[in-house]
Amino acid sequence: MAEATARLRLEGIQKSFPGIKALDDVSFSVMPGEVHGLLGENGAGKSTMLNILSAVFAANAGRILIDGTPVNLTDPKSARAAGIAMIHQELQLIPALTVAQNIFLGRPLSKAGGLLVDRRAQEARARAILADLDPAIEPSRPVSELKVAQQQIVEIARALLDDARIIAMDEPTSSLTPPEFDNLAALIEKLAGQGKSIIYVSHKMNEVFRVCDRATVLRDGRFVTTVTIAETSEAEIIARMVGRDVQTEGHVSHATDEVALSVSDLGDGRLISGAGFTLHKGEVLGVAGLVGSGRTEMLRLVAGIDRASTGTIVKDGRTCHFRSPRDAIHAGIGLVPEERKKDGIVRDRSVASNIALPCMETFSSFGLIRRKALRKEATALMEQMHLRPPDVDRAIGLFSGGNQQKAIIGRWLAADVDILLFDEPTRGIDIGAKSEIYELIETLAAAGKAIVVVSSEMTEILRVSDRVVVMREGRIAATLSGDEITEGRIAAHAIPQSKARAPQEPPQPQEAHHD
């Protein structure tokens, strides 16, 4: 690809914030009709680069060229005028407004000399744009009534309204199911076929290899390499991202015959009905299923967050009745929640304080916290888990998702629980941290902990599990072990029978943000 024909060329981009150099002399190009991955761990500089490209803030040095011509991007409006559009991970839509109103937000079509908004004209124009993306989306419908995948299409429609030639997508599939990703991939291919240049940011290597032509890797704010996807491997890219070889597979079972937890006929009077499973010491039990199958709801019952209406939970031979999470914690059960930032941490408190939350009495005397003892325990745990930066006094909200997850796991080690329930343990975590979480799960299992892992990522379920229970419509549809644990078998059991496809082509379980 000749550099002279690049749709977008970034040259020597530098950006510093107080105490940190976020980007250090980064250069790469994106061609017309190309889908170009921008890859790297959290903190590698991807978001900073996108913010510079969309003119949220300015680079300290370097220049941006579009179709060979240098451009001066002073604010987001100037970036849009230059043909650059951003599709954010957190969608920038107003739920109460209609689809058309969102598409024309900030630049409405007017009538009566500019005094009134011409809603009919807006809806007609929106319908024409959506006809090429998803004609099922009605322009007069409130955005709040749309699925996340449809909301994303509204964002893309807004970009096309500006006739964007460069579309940057930041983690666009974090809340999409696999079928919805298939639709998005087809749309990306269509846009690229129209000559649009797509910058695609994702931690999911299967997506990168599905949609991208080339990819640029950043590490610690520096350019590492640009590769042609068809000529490289996932392992090579990951090694470039993290600066070392990362183990991506190779689960070793530590399961014993000793039963740690037995759940039978569990129900919540709503979705969960007759659910049951057995968990052994040293075992990692995967839980798979579709959106709405009840995976998270079942874990919440076992963790005492929600009250079970039926069923029995037996731990170490003793029947338990959980009226609150505290009861489950006292029984030795800890939950690592799906919504890490919402349910797992107190953002403004230190790592040490977050670790102590379920076992504060361990670190207090006469109602006063023994801060020295707490800090010593937290430091030892976080050294064991390679917290970065290694500062347990720092507010946990300032750490990356992977390091926050390490602190939550450390919390349950400090509380000395022997059963750990992981709900989407690596959602929103980069490749390097994900590998560390997998290794930590293996280490905990080897130490005799009994572990349940709920995950929407099929590769994750296959990577960590000794056995897999598949949920369907609030019940356990199957329990798989050994050679039975395959993507096809899991998918075949996960889909409701009335919706099942032909056996030779089983549908894929969906990824979920929530169950």
Short mmCIF file of C-alpha atoms in Angstrom, two decimals:
data_model
loop_
_atom_site.label_atom_id
_atom_site.label_comp_id
_atom_site.label_asym_id
_atom_site.label_seq_id
_atom_site.Cartn_x
_atom_site.Cartn_y
_atom_site.Cartn_z
CA MET A 1 0.00 0.00 0.00
CA ALA A 2 1.57 3.27 -1.03
CA GLU A 3 1.65 5.82 1.76
CA ALA A 4 0.74 8.58 -0.75
CA THR A 5 -2.72 7.04 -1.14
CA ALA A 6 -3.45 6.87 2.60
CA ARG A 7 -6.88 8.15 3.61
CA LEU A 8 -5.49 8.95 7.08
CA ARG A 9 -1.87 9.44 8.07
CA LEU A 10 -0.74 10.18 11.65
CA GLU A 11 2.86 11.34 11.90
CA GLY A 12 4.94 11.67 15.06
CA ILE A 13 1.96 12.10 17.39
CA GLN A 14 2.95 12.97 20.95
CA LYS A 15 0.76 13.69 23.95
CA SER A 16 1.70 14.21 27.58
CA PHE A 17 -0.36 14.68 30.71
CA PRO A 18 1.05 15.69 34.10
CA GLY A 19 3.44 12.91 35.10
CA ILE A 20 2.83 10.68 32.08
CA LYS A 21 3.67 10.53 28.38
CA ALA A 22 0.56 8.97 26.87
CA LEU A 23 1.81 8.92 23.26
CA ASP A 24 5.44 9.07 22.18
CA ASP A 25 6.14 9.68 18.48
CA VAL A 26 3.39 7.41 17.09
CA SER A 27 2.94 7.13 13.31
CA PHE A 28 0.69 4.90 11.20
CA SER A 29 -1.67 5.11 8.23
CA VAL A 30 -5.13 3.88 7.27
CA MET A 31 -6.06 3.30 3.63
CA PRO A 32 -9.35 3.96 1.82
CA GLY A 33 -11.68 0.98 2.25
CA GLU A 34 -9.48 -0.52 4.99
CA VAL A 35 -10.53 -1.81 8.40
CA HIS A 36 -7.53 -1.03 10.58
CA GLY A 37 -7.24 -2.45 14.09
CA LEU A 38 -5.73 -0.30 16.85
CA LEU A 39 -4.53 -2.73 19.50
CA GLY A 40 -2.80 -2.65 22.85
CA GLU A 41 -3.30 -3.24 26.54
CA ASN A 42 -5.17 -0.76 28.73
CA GLY A 43 -2.91 2.27 29.04
CA ALA A 44 -1.19 1.64 25.70
CA GLY A 45 -2.50 4.92 24.28
CA LYS A 46 -5.43 3.80 22.12
CA SER A 47 -8.04 6.05 23.73
CA THR A 48 -5.63 8.99 23.73
CA MET A 49 -5.04 8.49 20.01
CA LEU A 50 -8.79 8.39 19.29
CA ASN A 51 -9.34 11.50 21.39
CA ILE A 52 -6.69 13.33 19.39
CA LEU A 53 -8.17 12.10 16.13
CA SER A 54 -11.63 13.33 17.14
CA ALA A 55 -10.10 16.56 18.50
CA VAL A 56 -11.32 16.09 22.06
CA PHE A 57 -7.85 17.39 22.91
CA ALA A 58 -4.81 18.39 20.90
CA ALA A 59 -1.51 16.58 20.42
CA ASN A 60 1.65 18.22 21.79
CA ALA A 61 3.48 17.37 18.58
CA GLY A 62 2.93 15.65 15.24
CA ARG A 63 0.45 16.10 12.44
CA ILE A 64 -2.63 14.51 10.91
CA LEU A 65 -3.09 14.19 7.14
CA ILE A 66 -6.31 13.25 5.36
CA ASP A 67 -5.94 12.20 1.73
CA GLY A 68 -2.41 13.57 1.84
CA THR A 69 -3.39 17.04 3.09
CA PRO A 70 -2.48 18.23 6.63
CA VAL A 71 -5.54 19.17 8.71
CA ASN A 72 -5.84 21.38 11.78
CA LEU A 73 -8.37 19.80 14.12
CA THR A 74 -9.23 22.30 16.85
CA ASP A 75 -12.42 20.81 18.27
CA PRO A 76 -14.82 17.88 17.64
CA LYS A 77 -16.83 20.00 15.21
CA SER A 78 -13.74 20.55 13.05
CA ALA A 79 -13.02 16.79 13.15
CA ARG A 80 -16.54 16.03 11.93
CA ALA A 81 -16.15 18.63 9.19
CA ALA A 82 -12.94 16.88 8.12
CA GLY A 83 -14.89 13.62 7.72
CA ILE A 84 -13.95 11.93 11.02
CA ALA A 85 -16.61 10.22 13.16
CA MET A 86 -16.33 8.41 16.50
CA ILE A 87 -18.49 5.49 17.63
CA HIS A 88 -17.88 5.39 21.39
CA GLN A 89 -18.04 2.34 23.65
CA GLU A 90 -20.53 4.27 25.78
CA LEU A 91 -23.04 5.35 23.15
CA GLN A 92 -23.59 9.10 22.91
CA LEU A 93 -27.39 9.04 22.55
CA ILE A 94 -30.27 10.63 24.45
CA PRO A 95 -32.73 7.81 25.24
CA ALA A 96 -35.83 9.99 25.50
CA LEU A 97 -35.37 11.45 22.01
CA THR A 98 -36.35 9.70 18.81
CA VAL A 99 -33.95 8.02 16.41
CA ALA A 100 -34.18 10.93 13.97
CA GLN A 101 -33.71 13.52 16.72
CA ASN A 102 -30.56 11.73 17.86
CA ILE A 103 -29.18 11.50 14.33
CA PHE A 104 -29.69 15.26 13.86
CA LEU A 105 -28.67 16.18 17.42
CA GLY A 106 -26.88 19.52 17.38
CA ARG A 107 -27.61 20.17 13.68
CA PRO A 108 -31.38 20.02 13.21
CA LEU A 109 -33.12 20.60 9.91
CA SER A 110 -35.28 23.69 10.24
CA LYS A 111 -38.22 25.41 8.59
CA ALA A 112 -40.08 28.69 8.91
CA GLY A 113 -36.90 30.67 8.51
CA GLY A 114 -35.02 28.61 11.07
CA LEU A 115 -37.59 29.07 13.83
CA LEU A 116 -38.92 25.50 13.86
CA VAL A 117 -37.40 22.05 13.61
CA ASP A 118 -38.55 20.23 10.49
CA ARG A 119 -39.21 16.82 12.07
CA ARG A 120 -40.80 15.39 8.96
CA ALA A 121 -37.72 16.22 6.88
CA GLN A 122 -35.44 14.81 9.57
CA GLU A 123 -37.35 11.54 9.71
CA ALA A 124 -37.35 11.25 5.91
CA ARG A 125 -33.59 11.82 5.74
CA ALA A 126 -32.96 9.45 8.67
CA ARG A 127 -35.11 6.77 7.00
CA ALA A 128 -33.07 7.09 3.80
CA ILE A 129 -29.80 6.61 5.68
CA LEU A 130 -31.14 3.74 7.81
CA ALA A 131 -32.48 1.96 4.73
CA ASP A 132 -28.90 1.06 3.91
CA LEU A 133 -28.06 0.03 7.50
CA ASP A 134 -31.15 -1.44 9.16
CA PRO A 135 -34.52 -0.58 7.61
CA ALA A 136 -36.29 -2.10 10.64
CA ILE A 137 -35.30 0.92 12.74
CA GLU A 138 -38.18 3.42 12.71
CA PRO A 139 -36.92 7.07 12.83
CA SER A 140 -39.87 8.23 14.98
CA ARG A 141 -39.21 5.60 17.65
CA PRO A 142 -37.56 6.64 20.97
CA VAL A 143 -33.98 5.39 21.22
CA SER A 144 -34.77 3.94 24.68
CA GLU A 145 -36.88 1.27 22.97
CA LEU A 146 -34.04 0.02 20.77
CA LYS A 147 -31.63 -2.82 21.44
CA VAL A 148 -28.01 -1.86 22.05
CA ALA A 149 -27.04 -3.14 18.59
CA GLN A 150 -29.69 -0.92 17.00
CA GLN A 151 -28.54 2.06 19.05
CA GLN A 152 -25.06 1.50 17.66
CA ILE A 153 -26.47 1.61 14.14
CA VAL A 154 -28.08 4.96 15.01
CA GLU A 155 -24.59 6.20 15.96
CA ILE A 156 -23.26 4.98 12.61
CA ALA A 157 -26.16 6.66 10.82
CA ARG A 158 -25.22 9.92 12.53
CA ALA A 159 -21.66 9.50 11.23
CA LEU A 160 -22.92 8.89 7.71
CA LEU A 161 -25.07 12.02 7.93
CA ASP A 162 -21.80 13.97 8.03
CA ASP A 163 -20.50 11.93 5.10
CA ALA A 164 -17.70 10.63 7.32
CA ARG A 165 -14.81 9.07 5.43
CA ILE A 166 -13.02 7.89 8.59
CA ILE A 167 -15.05 6.06 11.25
CA ALA A 168 -13.34 5.10 14.54
CA MET A 169 -15.07 2.39 16.60
CA ASP A 170 -14.00 2.07 20.24
CA GLU A 171 -14.83 -1.38 21.69
CA PRO A 172 -18.08 -1.49 19.66
CA THR A 173 -19.10 -5.01 20.71
CA SER A 174 -18.76 -4.78 24.50
CA SER A 175 -22.56 -5.15 24.86
CA LEU A 176 -23.39 -7.12 21.71
CA THR A 177 -24.33 -10.76 21.31
CA PRO A 178 -22.45 -12.91 18.75
CA PRO A 179 -25.29 -12.69 16.18
CA GLU A 180 -25.34 -8.91 16.64
CA PHE A 181 -21.58 -8.85 16.11
CA ASP A 182 -22.10 -10.83 12.90
CA ASN A 183 -24.47 -8.11 11.72
CA LEU A 184 -22.02 -5.38 12.72
CA ALA A 185 -19.18 -7.20 10.92
CA ALA A 186 -21.28 -7.34 7.75
CA LEU A 187 -22.05 -3.63 8.08
CA ILE A 188 -18.37 -2.79 8.58
CA GLU A 189 -17.52 -4.79 5.47
CA LYS A 190 -20.20 -2.89 3.56
CA LEU A 191 -18.89 0.50 4.72
CA ALA A 192 -15.34 -0.48 3.80
CA GLY A 193 -16.62 -1.56 0.37
CA GLN A 194 -17.96 1.98 -0.05
CA GLY A 195 -14.46 3.34 0.52
CA LYS A 196 -14.87 4.29 4.17
CA SER A 197 -11.80 3.85 6.38
CA ILE A 198 -12.58 2.11 9.68
CA ILE A 199 -10.39 2.21 12.79
CA TYR A 200 -11.41 -0.70 15.01
CA VAL A 201 -10.40 -0.88 18.69
CA SER A 202 -11.04 -4.17 20.49
CA HIS A 203 -9.51 -6.53 23.04
CA LYS A 204 -11.21 -9.50 21.35
CA MET A 205 -8.77 -11.15 18.98
CA ASN A 206 -11.45 -13.21 17.22
CA GLU A 207 -13.15 -9.96 16.19
CA VAL A 208 -9.89 -8.39 15.03
CA PHE A 209 -9.12 -11.41 12.85
CA ARG A 210 -12.69 -11.39 11.53
CA VAL A 211 -13.03 -7.75 10.45
CA CYS A 212 -9.57 -6.15 10.17
CA ASP A 213 -7.24 -5.97 7.16
CA ARG A 214 -4.26 -4.60 9.07
CA ALA A 215 -3.59 -3.64 12.69
CA THR A 216 -1.27 -1.26 14.50
CA VAL A 217 -0.01 -2.29 17.94
CA LEU A 218 0.76 0.27 20.65
CA ARG A 219 2.56 -0.46 23.92
CA ASP A 220 3.21 2.07 26.69
CA GLY A 221 2.31 4.92 24.36
CA ARG A 222 4.74 3.88 21.63
CA PHE A 223 4.29 2.42 18.18
CA VAL A 224 5.32 -1.26 18.10
CA THR A 225 4.35 -2.53 14.67
CA THR A 226 1.74 -2.58 11.92
CA VAL A 227 0.85 -6.06 10.69
CA THR A 228 -1.23 -7.55 7.91
CA ILE A 229 -3.82 -9.73 9.65
CA ALA A 230 -3.78 -12.46 7.00
CA GLU A 231 -0.02 -12.81 7.43
CA THR A 232 0.24 -12.99 11.22
CA SER A 233 -1.10 -15.05 14.12
CA GLU A 234 -3.01 -14.22 17.27
CA ALA A 235 -0.07 -15.30 19.42
CA GLU A 236 2.29 -12.95 17.55
CA ILE A 237 -0.02 -9.98 18.01
CA ILE A 238 -0.57 -10.68 21.70
CA ALA A 239 3.18 -11.02 22.27
CA ARG A 240 3.70 -7.62 20.59
CA MET A 241 0.95 -6.08 22.73
CA VAL A 242 2.26 -7.24 26.09
CA GLY A 243 5.97 -7.46 25.29
CA ARG A 244 6.21 -11.14 26.19
CA ASP A 245 4.78 -14.52 25.23
CA VAL A 246 1.40 -15.05 26.87
CA GLN A 247 -0.08 -18.45 27.59
CA THR A 248 -3.46 -18.48 25.85
CA GLU A 249 -4.46 -22.08 26.46
CA GLY A 250 -3.51 -25.13 28.48
CA HIS A 251 -5.95 -25.67 31.37
CA VAL A 252 -4.76 -28.13 34.02
CA SER A 253 -7.43 -29.72 36.19
CA HIS A 254 -7.02 -29.70 39.97
CA ALA A 255 -10.50 -31.07 40.73
CA THR A 256 -10.86 -33.61 43.54
CA ASP A 257 -13.67 -36.01 44.39
CA GLU A 258 -14.55 -34.06 47.55
CA VAL A 259 -17.79 -32.09 47.21
CA ALA A 260 -17.51 -28.46 48.29
CA LEU A 261 -20.98 -27.24 47.32
CA SER A 262 -24.20 -28.97 46.31
CA VAL A 263 -27.14 -26.97 44.95
CA SER A 264 -30.48 -28.64 44.21
CA ASP A 265 -33.94 -27.50 43.05
CA LEU A 266 -32.94 -23.83 43.35
CA GLY A 267 -35.58 -21.28 42.36
CA ASP A 268 -36.36 -17.59 42.76
CA GLY A 269 -40.05 -17.61 41.86
CA ARG A 270 -39.31 -15.67 38.67
CA LEU A 271 -36.70 -16.97 36.23
CA ILE A 272 -34.73 -19.66 38.08
CA SER A 273 -36.53 -22.96 38.55
CA GLY A 274 -35.20 -26.35 39.61
CA ALA A 275 -31.54 -25.37 39.08
CA GLY A 276 -28.88 -27.58 40.57
CA PHE A 277 -25.21 -28.48 40.32
CA THR A 278 -22.38 -30.04 42.29
CA LEU A 279 -19.02 -28.31 42.77
CA HIS A 280 -15.88 -30.12 43.93
CA LYS A 281 -12.86 -28.79 45.76
CA GLY A 282 -10.17 -27.70 43.31
CA GLU A 283 -12.68 -27.64 40.46
CA VAL A 284 -13.46 -24.85 38.02
CA LEU A 285 -17.09 -25.19 36.93
CA GLY A 286 -18.03 -23.12 33.88
CA VAL A 287 -21.57 -21.80 33.42
CA ALA A 288 -22.64 -21.05 29.84
CA GLY A 289 -25.93 -19.98 28.28
CA LEU A 290 -27.78 -17.37 26.24
CA VAL A 291 -28.84 -13.90 27.25
CA GLY A 292 -31.61 -14.27 29.82
CA SER A 293 -30.81 -17.90 30.61
CA GLY A 294 -30.36 -17.06 34.30
CA ARG A 295 -26.61 -17.45 34.81
CA THR A 296 -26.17 -14.27 36.85
CA GLU A 297 -29.45 -14.80 38.70
CA MET A 298 -28.37 -18.27 39.83
CA LEU A 299 -25.05 -16.93 41.12
CA ARG A 300 -26.85 -14.18 43.04
CA LEU A 301 -28.97 -16.81 44.81
CA VAL A 302 -25.91 -18.85 45.77
CA ALA A 303 -24.14 -15.67 46.97
CA GLY A 304 -27.10 -14.67 49.17
CA ILE A 305 -27.76 -11.44 47.29
CA ASP A 306 -31.26 -12.59 46.30
CA ARG A 307 -33.46 -14.85 48.43
CA ALA A 308 -34.24 -18.29 47.05
CA SER A 309 -37.90 -19.28 47.08
CA THR A 310 -37.11 -22.99 46.70
CA GLY A 311 -34.15 -25.31 46.84
CA THR A 312 -31.28 -26.38 49.03
CA ILE A 313 -27.67 -25.23 49.25
CA VAL A 314 -25.33 -27.62 51.03
CA LYS A 315 -21.73 -26.56 51.74
CA ASP A 316 -19.22 -29.00 53.16
CA GLY A 317 -22.10 -31.27 54.19
CA ARG A 318 -24.08 -28.57 56.02
CA THR A 319 -27.37 -27.11 54.74
CA CYS A 320 -27.23 -23.32 54.42
CA HIS A 321 -29.99 -20.73 54.54
CA PHE A 322 -28.75 -17.42 53.16
CA ARG A 323 -30.80 -14.35 54.09
CA SER A 324 -28.09 -11.92 53.00
CA PRO A 325 -24.64 -11.79 51.37
CA ARG A 326 -23.14 -11.70 54.85
CA ASP A 327 -24.55 -15.16 55.55
CA ALA A 328 -22.89 -16.50 52.38
CA ILE A 329 -19.59 -14.79 53.23
CA HIS A 330 -19.63 -16.30 56.72
CA ALA A 331 -20.21 -19.67 55.05
CA GLY A 332 -17.08 -19.11 52.93
CA ILE A 333 -18.63 -18.01 49.60
CA GLY A 334 -17.48 -14.88 47.77
CA LEU A 335 -18.82 -13.30 44.57
CA VAL A 336 -16.77 -11.40 41.97
CA PRO A 337 -19.64 -9.50 40.29
CA GLU A 338 -20.20 -8.82 36.61
CA GLU A 339 -20.65 -5.08 37.11
CA ARG A 340 -17.22 -4.47 38.60
CA LYS A 341 -17.43 -0.68 38.84
CA LYS A 342 -21.05 -0.62 40.01
CA ASP A 343 -21.19 -3.58 42.38
CA GLY A 344 -17.59 -4.58 43.10
CA ILE A 345 -15.67 -1.54 44.27
CA VAL A 346 -15.93 1.72 46.20
CA ARG A 347 -14.16 3.89 43.65
CA ASP A 348 -12.88 6.65 45.93
CA ARG A 349 -11.54 4.33 48.62
CA SER A 350 -8.07 2.79 48.55
CA VAL A 351 -7.24 -0.70 47.31
CA ALA A 352 -6.55 -1.70 50.93
CA SER A 353 -9.96 -0.43 52.10
CA ASN A 354 -11.72 -2.25 49.25
CA ILE A 355 -9.94 -5.48 50.14
CA ALA A 356 -11.12 -5.21 53.75
CA LEU A 357 -14.83 -4.66 52.99
CA PRO A 358 -16.15 -8.18 53.78
CA CYS A 359 -13.80 -8.87 56.68
CA MET A 360 -13.33 -5.54 58.42
CA GLU A 361 -13.53 -7.21 61.84
CA THR A 362 -10.29 -9.04 61.00
CA PHE A 363 -8.48 -5.71 60.82
CA SER A 364 -10.14 -3.86 63.70
CA SER A 365 -9.93 -3.75 67.47
CA PHE A 366 -12.52 -2.09 69.71
CA GLY A 367 -14.17 -0.58 66.66
CA LEU A 368 -10.97 0.96 65.29
CA ILE A 369 -9.27 -0.21 62.09
CA ARG A 370 -5.72 -1.46 62.53
CA ARG A 371 -4.47 0.29 59.40
CA LYS A 372 -0.94 -1.07 59.67
CA ALA A 373 -2.19 -4.68 59.73
CA LEU A 374 -4.62 -3.98 56.88
CA ARG A 375 -1.95 -2.35 54.74
CA LYS A 376 0.49 -5.22 55.40
CA GLU A 377 -2.07 -7.86 54.37
CA ALA A 378 -3.19 -5.89 51.31
CA THR A 379 0.39 -5.29 50.20
CA ALA A 380 1.24 -8.99 50.46
CA LEU A 381 -1.86 -10.00 48.49
CA MET A 382 -1.30 -7.42 45.78
CA GLU A 383 2.37 -8.36 45.41
CA GLN A 384 1.19 -11.93 44.90
CA MET A 385 -1.22 -10.73 42.21
CA HIS A 386 1.14 -8.24 40.56
CA LEU A 387 -0.95 -5.13 41.15
CA ARG A 388 0.22 -2.31 38.84
CA PRO A 389 1.14 0.24 40.08
CA PRO A 390 1.93 -1.51 43.40
CA ASP A 391 0.23 1.11 45.59
CA VAL A 392 -2.47 -0.22 47.92
CA ASP A 393 -3.10 3.29 49.29
CA ARG A 394 -4.20 4.58 45.88
CA ALA A 395 -7.92 4.98 45.14
CA ILE A 396 -9.08 1.82 43.38
CA GLY A 397 -11.04 3.84 40.81
CA LEU A 398 -7.73 5.06 39.36
CA PHE A 399 -6.64 1.54 38.41
CA SER A 400 -7.36 -0.35 35.20
CA GLY A 401 -10.17 -2.90 35.10
CA GLY A 402 -7.76 -5.80 35.36
CA ASN A 403 -6.11 -4.41 38.48
CA GLN A 404 -9.50 -3.64 40.03
CA GLN A 405 -10.43 -7.27 39.41
CA LYS A 406 -7.25 -8.43 41.15
CA ALA A 407 -8.20 -6.34 44.20
CA ILE A 408 -11.71 -7.86 44.29
CA ILE A 409 -10.23 -11.36 44.16
CA GLY A 410 -7.75 -10.34 46.87
CA ARG A 411 -10.71 -9.27 49.00
CA TRP A 412 -11.99 -12.86 49.07
CA LEU A 413 -8.55 -14.26 49.80
CA ALA A 414 -8.31 -11.88 52.77
CA ALA A 415 -11.75 -13.10 53.89
CA ASP A 416 -10.45 -16.69 53.50
CA VAL A 417 -13.45 -17.94 51.52
CA ASP A 418 -13.09 -21.36 49.91
CA ILE A 419 -15.72 -20.97 47.19
CA LEU A 420 -15.35 -18.21 44.59
CA LEU A 421 -18.11 -17.24 42.16
CA PHE A 422 -16.81 -15.33 39.13
CA ASP A 423 -19.40 -13.53 36.98
CA GLU A 424 -17.82 -12.43 33.65
CA PRO A 425 -14.34 -12.26 35.25
CA THR A 426 -12.54 -10.71 32.27
CA ARG A 427 -15.20 -8.44 30.75
CA GLY A 428 -13.55 -5.19 29.66
CA ILE A 429 -10.07 -6.44 30.56
CA ASP A 430 -7.13 -6.39 28.16
CA ILE A 431 -5.28 -9.43 26.85
CA GLY A 432 -2.37 -9.33 29.31
CA ALA A 433 -4.57 -8.89 32.38
CA LYS A 434 -6.97 -11.54 31.09
CA SER A 435 -4.12 -14.07 30.95
CA GLU A 436 -3.16 -13.13 34.52
CA ILE A 437 -6.75 -13.66 35.72
CA TYR A 438 -6.79 -17.11 34.08
CA GLU A 439 -3.51 -18.01 35.74
CA LEU A 440 -4.87 -16.76 39.07
CA ILE A 441 -7.98 -18.93 38.71
CA GLU A 442 -5.70 -21.92 38.04
CA THR A 443 -3.59 -21.07 41.10
CA LEU A 444 -6.65 -20.77 43.34
CA ALA A 445 -8.00 -24.10 42.09
CA ALA A 446 -4.60 -25.73 42.71
CA ALA A 447 -4.81 -24.42 46.29
CA GLY A 448 -8.10 -26.27 46.72
CA LYS A 449 -10.54 -23.43 46.16
CA ALA A 450 -13.79 -24.39 44.44
CA ILE A 451 -14.64 -21.99 41.62
CA VAL A 452 -17.65 -21.20 39.45
CA VAL A 453 -17.07 -19.10 36.31
CA VAL A 454 -19.98 -17.55 34.41
CA SER A 455 -18.85 -16.24 31.04
CA SER A 456 -20.31 -15.08 27.75
CA GLU A 457 -17.01 -15.76 25.96
CA MET A 458 -16.98 -19.31 24.62
CA THR A 459 -13.18 -19.35 24.43
CA GLU A 460 -13.04 -18.42 28.11
CA ILE A 461 -15.41 -21.23 29.14
CA LEU A 462 -13.34 -23.72 27.12
CA ARG A 463 -10.08 -22.31 28.53
CA VAL A 464 -10.79 -22.49 32.27
CA SER A 465 -13.41 -25.19 32.89
CA ASP A 466 -13.13 -28.73 34.23
CA ARG A 467 -16.87 -29.20 33.66
CA VAL A 468 -19.54 -26.96 32.14
CA VAL A 469 -23.18 -26.55 33.09
CA VAL A 470 -25.34 -25.05 30.34
CA MET A 471 -28.34 -22.96 31.38
CA ARG A 472 -31.48 -22.54 29.34
CA GLU A 473 -34.56 -20.54 30.40
CA GLY A 474 -33.67 -20.60 34.10
CA ARG A 475 -32.80 -24.28 34.30
CA ILE A 476 -29.71 -26.44 33.93
CA ALA A 477 -30.04 -27.89 30.44
CA ALA A 478 -26.91 -30.05 30.51
CA THR A 479 -23.73 -30.80 32.41
CA LEU A 480 -20.73 -31.51 30.17
CA SER A 481 -17.32 -32.93 30.98
CA GLY A 482 -14.21 -34.15 29.19
CA ASP A 483 -14.56 -34.45 25.41
CA GLU A 484 -18.19 -33.31 25.66
CA ILE A 485 -17.02 -29.73 26.30
CA THR A 486 -17.12 -28.32 22.80
CA GLU A 487 -18.49 -25.11 21.37
CA GLY A 488 -21.03 -27.01 19.29
CA ARG A 489 -22.40 -29.10 22.16
CA ILE A 490 -22.67 -26.07 24.47
CA ALA A 491 -24.50 -24.13 21.76
CA ALA A 492 -26.89 -27.01 21.02
CA HIS A 493 -27.94 -27.23 24.69
CA ALA A 494 -28.12 -23.46 25.22
CA ILE A 495 -30.71 -22.67 22.55
CA PRO A 496 -34.40 -23.20 23.41
CA GLN A 497 -35.63 -26.26 21.50
CA SER A 498 -38.39 -24.34 19.75
CA LYS A 499 -35.75 -22.06 18.24
CA ALA A 500 -33.08 -24.66 17.52
CA ARG A 501 -31.52 -24.81 14.07
CA ALA A 502 -30.46 -27.87 12.18
CA PRO A 503 -28.09 -30.07 14.25
CA GLN A 504 -25.26 -29.73 11.74
CA GLU A 505 -25.13 -25.95 12.26
CA PRO A 506 -25.81 -25.19 15.94
CA PRO A 507 -26.31 -21.49 16.77
CA GLN A 508 -23.73 -19.72 18.88
CA PRO A 509 -24.39 -18.76 22.50
CA GLN A 510 -24.77 -15.03 22.89
CA GLU A 511 -22.46 -12.71 24.72
CA ALA A 512 -24.20 -10.68 27.34
CA HIS A 513 -23.67 -7.55 29.30
CA HIS A 514 -26.38 -8.74 31.69
CA ASP A 515 -28.31 -11.94 32.07
#
